[in-house]
Tab-separated table of C-alpha atoms in Angstrom:
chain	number	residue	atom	x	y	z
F	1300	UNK	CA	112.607	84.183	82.717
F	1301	UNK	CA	109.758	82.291	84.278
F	1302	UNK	CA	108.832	81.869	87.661
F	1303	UNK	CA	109.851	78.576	88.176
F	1304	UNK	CA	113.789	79.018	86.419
F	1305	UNK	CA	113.592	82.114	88.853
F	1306	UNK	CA	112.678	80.659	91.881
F	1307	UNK	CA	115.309	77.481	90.464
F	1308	UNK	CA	118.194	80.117	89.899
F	1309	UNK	CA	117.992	81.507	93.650
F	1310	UNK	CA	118.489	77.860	95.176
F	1311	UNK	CA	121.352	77.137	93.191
F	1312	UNK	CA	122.782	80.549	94.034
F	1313	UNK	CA	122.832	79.390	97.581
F	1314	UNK	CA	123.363	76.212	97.222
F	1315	UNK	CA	126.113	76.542	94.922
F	1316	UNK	CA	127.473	79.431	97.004
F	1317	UNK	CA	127.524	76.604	100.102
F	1318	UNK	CA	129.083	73.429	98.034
F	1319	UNK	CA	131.723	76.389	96.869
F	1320	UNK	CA	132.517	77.363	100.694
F	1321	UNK	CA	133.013	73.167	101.403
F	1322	UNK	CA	135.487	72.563	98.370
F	1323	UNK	CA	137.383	75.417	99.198
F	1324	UNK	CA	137.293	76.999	102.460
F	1325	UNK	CA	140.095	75.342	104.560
F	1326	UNK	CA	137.420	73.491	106.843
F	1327	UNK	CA	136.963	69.970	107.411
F	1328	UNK	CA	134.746	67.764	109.364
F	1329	UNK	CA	136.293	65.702	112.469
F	1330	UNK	CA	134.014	62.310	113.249
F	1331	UNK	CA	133.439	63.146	116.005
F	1332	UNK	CA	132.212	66.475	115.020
F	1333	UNK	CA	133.696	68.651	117.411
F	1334	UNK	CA	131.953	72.119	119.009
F	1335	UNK	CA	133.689	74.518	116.303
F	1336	UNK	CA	132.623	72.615	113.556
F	1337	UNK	CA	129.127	72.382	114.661
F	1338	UNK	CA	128.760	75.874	115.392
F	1339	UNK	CA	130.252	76.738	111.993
F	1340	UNK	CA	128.181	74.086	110.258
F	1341	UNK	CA	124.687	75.876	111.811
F	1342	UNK	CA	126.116	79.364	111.165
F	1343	UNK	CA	126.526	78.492	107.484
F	1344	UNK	CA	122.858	76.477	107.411
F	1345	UNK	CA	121.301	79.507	109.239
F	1346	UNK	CA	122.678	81.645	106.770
F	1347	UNK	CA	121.682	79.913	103.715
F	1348	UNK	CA	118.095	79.493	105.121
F	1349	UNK	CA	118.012	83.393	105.724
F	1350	UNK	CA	119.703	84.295	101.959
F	1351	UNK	CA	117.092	81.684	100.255
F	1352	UNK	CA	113.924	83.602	102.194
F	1353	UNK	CA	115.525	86.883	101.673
F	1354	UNK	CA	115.857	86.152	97.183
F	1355	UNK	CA	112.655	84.474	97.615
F	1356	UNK	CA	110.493	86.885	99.230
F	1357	UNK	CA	112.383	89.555	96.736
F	1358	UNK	CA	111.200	87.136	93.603
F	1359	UNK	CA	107.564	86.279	95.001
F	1360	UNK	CA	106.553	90.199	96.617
F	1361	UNK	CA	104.394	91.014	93.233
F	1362	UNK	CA	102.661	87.937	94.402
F	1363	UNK	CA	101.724	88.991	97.531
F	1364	UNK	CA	101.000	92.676	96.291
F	1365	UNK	CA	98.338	90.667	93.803
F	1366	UNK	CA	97.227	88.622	96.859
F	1367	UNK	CA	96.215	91.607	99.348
F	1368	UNK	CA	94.540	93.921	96.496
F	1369	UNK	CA	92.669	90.216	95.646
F	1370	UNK	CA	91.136	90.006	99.429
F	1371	UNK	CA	90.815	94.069	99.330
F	1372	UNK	CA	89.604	95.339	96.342
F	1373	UNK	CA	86.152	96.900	96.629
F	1374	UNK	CA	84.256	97.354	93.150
F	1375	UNK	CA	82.312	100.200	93.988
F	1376	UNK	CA	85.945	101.918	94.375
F	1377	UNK	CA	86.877	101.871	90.579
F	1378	UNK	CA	90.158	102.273	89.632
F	1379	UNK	CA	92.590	100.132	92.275
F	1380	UNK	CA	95.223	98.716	89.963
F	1381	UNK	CA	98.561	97.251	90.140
F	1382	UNK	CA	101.512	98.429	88.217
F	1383	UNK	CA	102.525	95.482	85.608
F	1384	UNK	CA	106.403	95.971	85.637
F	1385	UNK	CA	107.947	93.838	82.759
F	1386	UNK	CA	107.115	90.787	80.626
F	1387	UNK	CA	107.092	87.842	82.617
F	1388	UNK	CA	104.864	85.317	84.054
F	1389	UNK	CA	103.977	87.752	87.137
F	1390	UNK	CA	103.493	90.823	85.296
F	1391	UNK	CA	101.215	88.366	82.814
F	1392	UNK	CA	98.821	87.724	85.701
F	1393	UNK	CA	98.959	91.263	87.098
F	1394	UNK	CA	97.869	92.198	83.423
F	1395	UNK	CA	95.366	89.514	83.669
F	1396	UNK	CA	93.728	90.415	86.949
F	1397	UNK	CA	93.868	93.983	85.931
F	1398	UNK	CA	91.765	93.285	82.844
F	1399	UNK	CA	89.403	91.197	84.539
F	1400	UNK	CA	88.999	93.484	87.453
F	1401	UNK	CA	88.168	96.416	85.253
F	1402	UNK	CA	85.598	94.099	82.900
F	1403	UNK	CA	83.444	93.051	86.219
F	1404	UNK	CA	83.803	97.242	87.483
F	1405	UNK	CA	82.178	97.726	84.273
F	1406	UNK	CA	79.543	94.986	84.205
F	1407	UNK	CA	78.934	95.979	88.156
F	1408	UNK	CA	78.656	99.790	87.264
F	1409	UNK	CA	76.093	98.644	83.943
F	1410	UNK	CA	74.425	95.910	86.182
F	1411	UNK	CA	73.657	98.727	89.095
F	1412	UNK	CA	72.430	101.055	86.715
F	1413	UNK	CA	69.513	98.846	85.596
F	1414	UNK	CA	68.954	98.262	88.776
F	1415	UNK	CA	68.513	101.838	89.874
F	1416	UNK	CA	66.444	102.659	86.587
F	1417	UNK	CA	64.037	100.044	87.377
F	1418	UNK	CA	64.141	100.837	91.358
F	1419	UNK	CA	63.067	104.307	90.548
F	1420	UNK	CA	60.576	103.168	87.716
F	1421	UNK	CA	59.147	101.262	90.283
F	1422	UNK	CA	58.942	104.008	92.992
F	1423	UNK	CA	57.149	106.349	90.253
F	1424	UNK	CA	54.598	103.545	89.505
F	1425	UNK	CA	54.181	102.938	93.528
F	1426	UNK	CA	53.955	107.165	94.383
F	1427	UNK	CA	51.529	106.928	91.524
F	1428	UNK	CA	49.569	104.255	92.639
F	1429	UNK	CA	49.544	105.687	95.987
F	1430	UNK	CA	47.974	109.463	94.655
F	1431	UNK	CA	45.530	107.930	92.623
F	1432	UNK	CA	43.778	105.144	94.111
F	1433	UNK	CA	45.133	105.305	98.079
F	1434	UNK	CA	44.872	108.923	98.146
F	1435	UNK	CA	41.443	109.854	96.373
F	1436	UNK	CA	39.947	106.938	98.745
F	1437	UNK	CA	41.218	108.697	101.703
F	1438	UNK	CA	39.795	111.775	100.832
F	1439	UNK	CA	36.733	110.364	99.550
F	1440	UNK	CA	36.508	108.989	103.579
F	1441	UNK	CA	37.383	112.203	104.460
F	1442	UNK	CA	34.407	113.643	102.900
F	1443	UNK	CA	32.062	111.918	104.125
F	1444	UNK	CA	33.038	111.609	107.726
F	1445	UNK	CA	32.341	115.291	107.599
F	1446	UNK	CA	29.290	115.246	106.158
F	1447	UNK	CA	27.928	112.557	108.767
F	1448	UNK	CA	29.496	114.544	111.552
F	1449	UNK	CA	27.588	117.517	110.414
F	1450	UNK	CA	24.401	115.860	110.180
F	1451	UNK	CA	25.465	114.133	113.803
F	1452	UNK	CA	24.813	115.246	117.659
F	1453	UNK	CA	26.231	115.081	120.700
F	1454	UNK	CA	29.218	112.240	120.906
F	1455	UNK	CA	29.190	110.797	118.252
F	1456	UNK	CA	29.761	113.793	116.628
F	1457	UNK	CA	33.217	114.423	118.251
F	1458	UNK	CA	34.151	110.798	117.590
F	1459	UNK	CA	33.521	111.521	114.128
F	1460	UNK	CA	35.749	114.369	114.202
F	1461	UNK	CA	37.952	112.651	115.602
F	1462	UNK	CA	38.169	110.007	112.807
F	1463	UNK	CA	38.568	112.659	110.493
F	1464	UNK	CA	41.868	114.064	112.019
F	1465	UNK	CA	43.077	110.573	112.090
F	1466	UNK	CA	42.276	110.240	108.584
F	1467	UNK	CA	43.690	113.540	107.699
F	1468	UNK	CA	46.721	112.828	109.699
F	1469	UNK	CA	46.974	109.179	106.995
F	1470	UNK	CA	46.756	111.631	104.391
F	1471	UNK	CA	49.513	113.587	105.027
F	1472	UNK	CA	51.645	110.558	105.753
F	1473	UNK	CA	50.531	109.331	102.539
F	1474	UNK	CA	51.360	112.296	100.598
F	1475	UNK	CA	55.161	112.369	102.366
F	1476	UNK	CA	55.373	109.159	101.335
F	1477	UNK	CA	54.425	109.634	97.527
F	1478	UNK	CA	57.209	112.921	98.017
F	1479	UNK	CA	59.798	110.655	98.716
F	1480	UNK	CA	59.267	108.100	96.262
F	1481	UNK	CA	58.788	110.664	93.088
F	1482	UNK	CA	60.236	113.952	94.045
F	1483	UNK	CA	58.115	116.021	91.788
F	1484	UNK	CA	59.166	119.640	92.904
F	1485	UNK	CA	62.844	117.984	91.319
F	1486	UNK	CA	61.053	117.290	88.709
F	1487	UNK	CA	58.923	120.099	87.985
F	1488	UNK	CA	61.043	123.130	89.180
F	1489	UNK	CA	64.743	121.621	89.292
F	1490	UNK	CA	67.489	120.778	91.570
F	1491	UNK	CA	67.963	123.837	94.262
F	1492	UNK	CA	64.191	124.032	94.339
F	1493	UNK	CA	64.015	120.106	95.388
F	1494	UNK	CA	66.925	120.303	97.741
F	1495	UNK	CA	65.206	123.104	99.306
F	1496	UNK	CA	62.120	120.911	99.588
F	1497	UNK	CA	63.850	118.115	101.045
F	1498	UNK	CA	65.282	120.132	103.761
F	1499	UNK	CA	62.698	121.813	104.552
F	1500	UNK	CA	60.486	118.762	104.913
F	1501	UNK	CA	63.297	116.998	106.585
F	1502	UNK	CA	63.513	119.884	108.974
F	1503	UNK	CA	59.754	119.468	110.198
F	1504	UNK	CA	59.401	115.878	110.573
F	1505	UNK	CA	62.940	114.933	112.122
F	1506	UNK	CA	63.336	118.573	114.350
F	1507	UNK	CA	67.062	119.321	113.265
F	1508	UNK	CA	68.015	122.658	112.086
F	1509	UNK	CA	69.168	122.373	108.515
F	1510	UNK	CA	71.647	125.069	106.996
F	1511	UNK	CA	71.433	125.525	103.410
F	1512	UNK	CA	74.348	126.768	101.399
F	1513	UNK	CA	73.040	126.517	97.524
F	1514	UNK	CA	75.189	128.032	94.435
F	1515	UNK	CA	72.962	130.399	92.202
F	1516	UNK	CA	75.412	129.676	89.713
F	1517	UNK	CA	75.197	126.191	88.936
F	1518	UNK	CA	75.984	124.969	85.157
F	1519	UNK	CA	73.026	122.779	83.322
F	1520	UNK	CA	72.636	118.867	84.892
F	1521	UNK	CA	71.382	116.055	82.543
F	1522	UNK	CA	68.125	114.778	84.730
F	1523	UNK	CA	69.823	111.668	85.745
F	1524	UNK	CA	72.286	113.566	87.294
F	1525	UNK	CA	70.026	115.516	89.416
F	1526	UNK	CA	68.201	112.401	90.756
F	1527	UNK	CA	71.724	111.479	92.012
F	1528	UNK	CA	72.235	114.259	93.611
F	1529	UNK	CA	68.906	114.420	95.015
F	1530	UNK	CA	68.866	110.609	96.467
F	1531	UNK	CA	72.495	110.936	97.593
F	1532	UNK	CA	71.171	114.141	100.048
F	1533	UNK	CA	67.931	112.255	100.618
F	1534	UNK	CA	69.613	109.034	102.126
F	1535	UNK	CA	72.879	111.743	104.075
F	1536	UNK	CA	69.543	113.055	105.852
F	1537	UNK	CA	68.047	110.129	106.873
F	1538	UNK	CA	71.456	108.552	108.329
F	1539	UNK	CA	71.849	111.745	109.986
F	1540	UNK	CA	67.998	111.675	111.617
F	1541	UNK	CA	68.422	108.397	112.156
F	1542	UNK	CA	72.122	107.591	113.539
F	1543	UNK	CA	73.876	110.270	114.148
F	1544	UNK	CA	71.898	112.183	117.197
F	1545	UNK	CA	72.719	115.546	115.591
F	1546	UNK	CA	71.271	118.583	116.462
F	1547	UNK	CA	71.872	120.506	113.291
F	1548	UNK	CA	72.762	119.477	109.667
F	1549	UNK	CA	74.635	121.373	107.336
F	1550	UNK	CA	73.830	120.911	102.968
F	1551	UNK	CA	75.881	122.823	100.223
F	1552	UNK	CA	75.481	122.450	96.659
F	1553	UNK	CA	78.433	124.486	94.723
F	1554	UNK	CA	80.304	124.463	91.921
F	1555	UNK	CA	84.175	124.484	91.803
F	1556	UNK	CA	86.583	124.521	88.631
F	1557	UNK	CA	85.292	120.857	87.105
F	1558	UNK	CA	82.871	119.949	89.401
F	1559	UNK	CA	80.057	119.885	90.981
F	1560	UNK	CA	80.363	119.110	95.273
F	1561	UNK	CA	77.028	117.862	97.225
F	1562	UNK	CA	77.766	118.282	100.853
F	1563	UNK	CA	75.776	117.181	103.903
F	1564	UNK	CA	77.757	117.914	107.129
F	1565	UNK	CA	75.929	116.755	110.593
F	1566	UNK	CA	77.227	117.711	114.122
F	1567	UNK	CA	76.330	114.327	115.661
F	1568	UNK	CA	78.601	112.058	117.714
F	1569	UNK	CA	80.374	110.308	114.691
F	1570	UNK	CA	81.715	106.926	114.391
F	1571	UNK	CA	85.678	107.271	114.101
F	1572	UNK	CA	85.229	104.688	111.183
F	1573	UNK	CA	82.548	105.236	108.449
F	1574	UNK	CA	80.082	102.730	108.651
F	1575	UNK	CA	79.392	100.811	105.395
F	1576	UNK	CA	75.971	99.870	105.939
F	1577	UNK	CA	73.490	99.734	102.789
F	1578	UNK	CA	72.660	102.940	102.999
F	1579	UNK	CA	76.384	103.609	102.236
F	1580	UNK	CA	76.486	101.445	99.716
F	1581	UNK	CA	73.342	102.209	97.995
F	1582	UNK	CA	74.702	106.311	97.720
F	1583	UNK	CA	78.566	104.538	96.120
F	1584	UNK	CA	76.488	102.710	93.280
F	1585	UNK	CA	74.650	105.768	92.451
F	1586	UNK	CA	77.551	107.595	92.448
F	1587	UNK	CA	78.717	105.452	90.145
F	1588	UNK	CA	75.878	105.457	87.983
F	1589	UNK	CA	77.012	108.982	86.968
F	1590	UNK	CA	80.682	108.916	87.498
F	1591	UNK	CA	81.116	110.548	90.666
F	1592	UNK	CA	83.273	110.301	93.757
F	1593	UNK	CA	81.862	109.818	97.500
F	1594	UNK	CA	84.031	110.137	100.182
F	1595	UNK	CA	82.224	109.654	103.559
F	1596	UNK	CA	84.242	110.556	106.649
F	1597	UNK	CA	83.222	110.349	110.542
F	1598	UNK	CA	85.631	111.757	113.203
F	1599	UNK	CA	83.747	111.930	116.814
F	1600	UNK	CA	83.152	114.624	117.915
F	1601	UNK	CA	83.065	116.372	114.423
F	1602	UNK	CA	80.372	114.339	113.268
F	1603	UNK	CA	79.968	112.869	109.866
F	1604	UNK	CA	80.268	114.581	106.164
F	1605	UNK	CA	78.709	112.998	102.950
F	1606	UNK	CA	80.772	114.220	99.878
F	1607	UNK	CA	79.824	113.547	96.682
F	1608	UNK	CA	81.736	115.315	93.636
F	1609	UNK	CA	80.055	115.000	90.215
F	1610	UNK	CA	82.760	115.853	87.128
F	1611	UNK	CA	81.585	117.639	84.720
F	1612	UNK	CA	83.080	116.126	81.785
F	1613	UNK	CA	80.275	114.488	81.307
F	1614	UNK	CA	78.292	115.650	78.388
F	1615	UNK	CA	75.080	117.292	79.488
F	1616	UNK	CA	72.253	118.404	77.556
């Protein structure tokens, strides 16, 4: 039955139920209407109204239910569905939005991963960019303000040197920098040995105490799965240096029956509600890239924990 004869069949329930009650109920109508008959009269409208509401709101709730996961639903949380029920109009549109919501989770979760792949293209071609031409110039300068302060005397010989430790000091910054964009210890040596280099780094520059917690035993990871990883921690750090006012930071990397669990725990003043800023956001699509979960949680005065589980049902090489 359609939505309409539906909607058509609960009216003339009611009404038919109320012209039934006024052909046969022994009640009549005085002129002029007396108090009885007026209070009877608004007792029977009243309940009419409140049947009619009750059948309609029963016919029209799949409605709503498709109207609050409509202003809700979040496509970098695959997977929020509605259950169809049977063949009729409603379930036809549930099936409908369904379908559609699970073609634009696709073409979102395709459309990101571009995105990424050419975001960390471009990062390689910057932190190479960056060695090459910004880095060998710096310590070309390097060279020879310490050749001219040899051959110098007296103060200008210290302010010399001291150009050179400002230089040197550009250098380093420089060579974070190219770190961070192309993590080539990830690269080079693996997961566990870039994690460790994060941290470490992280450690130094931001002056929390990071706890590591590393399996020994982890299975093989395709590459793009380790750059997931690896960003996901990167970008937990940095909200936790940068938001959190932690004093010590907590990553584990193990394996559990399935899975693989990246977790960066900080003791900072948390939030009571996770904060979905684009930092957030950024770690979901990559999650997604790979077919992982993150759950982010933030309960003051626990802090906040970055959780990212990676299946492994995924083929890997």
């Amino acid at each position: 039955m359609s939505l309409f004869w539906r909607i058509f069949a609960l009216n003339a329930v009611v009404l038919g139920g109320a012209t039934a009650l006024l052909l046969w109920a022994p009640v009549t109508v005085s002129v002029p209407v007396v108090l009885t008959e007026a209070v009877i009269l608004v007792a029977g409208l009243v309940v009419m109204l409140v049947a009619n509401a009750a059948l309609l709101r029963i016919g029209l709730a799949p409605l709503d239910r498709l109207t609050r996961l409509m202003t809700t639903v979040d496509l970098l949380r695959p997977g929020q569905r509605l259950p169809e029920g049977r063949r009729s109009e409603t379930a036809e549109l549930i099936r409908t939005f369904n379908a559609m919501l699970g073609r634009l989770e696709h073409e979102r979760a395709t459309s990101s991963a571009r995105i990424l792949l050419a975001q960390e293209a471009e990062r390689r071609r910057i932190a190479q960019e960056l060695h090459d031409e910004v880095g060998q110039s710096m310590t070309a300068i390097l060279l020879s303000l310490k050749r001219a302060a040899d051959e110098a005397d007296g103060p200008l010989r210290d302010e010399l040197q001291q150009a050179q430790e400002i230089t040197r000091g550009s250098l380093d910054e420089v060579r974070r920098l190219v770190r961070r964009l192309r993590p080539g210890v990830l690269e080079d040596l693996g997961l566990i040995s870039g994690l460790t280099s994060l941290t470490t780094e992280f450690a130094t520059h931001a002056g929390l105490r990071v706890l590591r917690r590393f399996d020994t035993d982890l299975p093989a990871l395709d590459a793009e799965t380790e750059l997931v990883l690896y960003r996901v921690a990167q970008e937990a750090l940095t909200n936790a240096a940068r938001h959190a006012e932690a004093g010590q930071v907590e990553v584990s990397l193990h394996h559990t029956d399935g899975a693989v669990v990246l977790s960066v725990v900080d003791d900072g003043r948390g939030t009571g509600i996770a904060r979905e800023g684009a930092g957030i956001r950024g770690m979901r699509e990559r999650a997604l890239l790979i077919g992982a979960t993150l759950d982010v949680t933030s309960q003051p005065p626990a802090g906040t924990q970055v959780r990212l589980t990676v299946p492994l049902l995924r083929k890997q090489p």
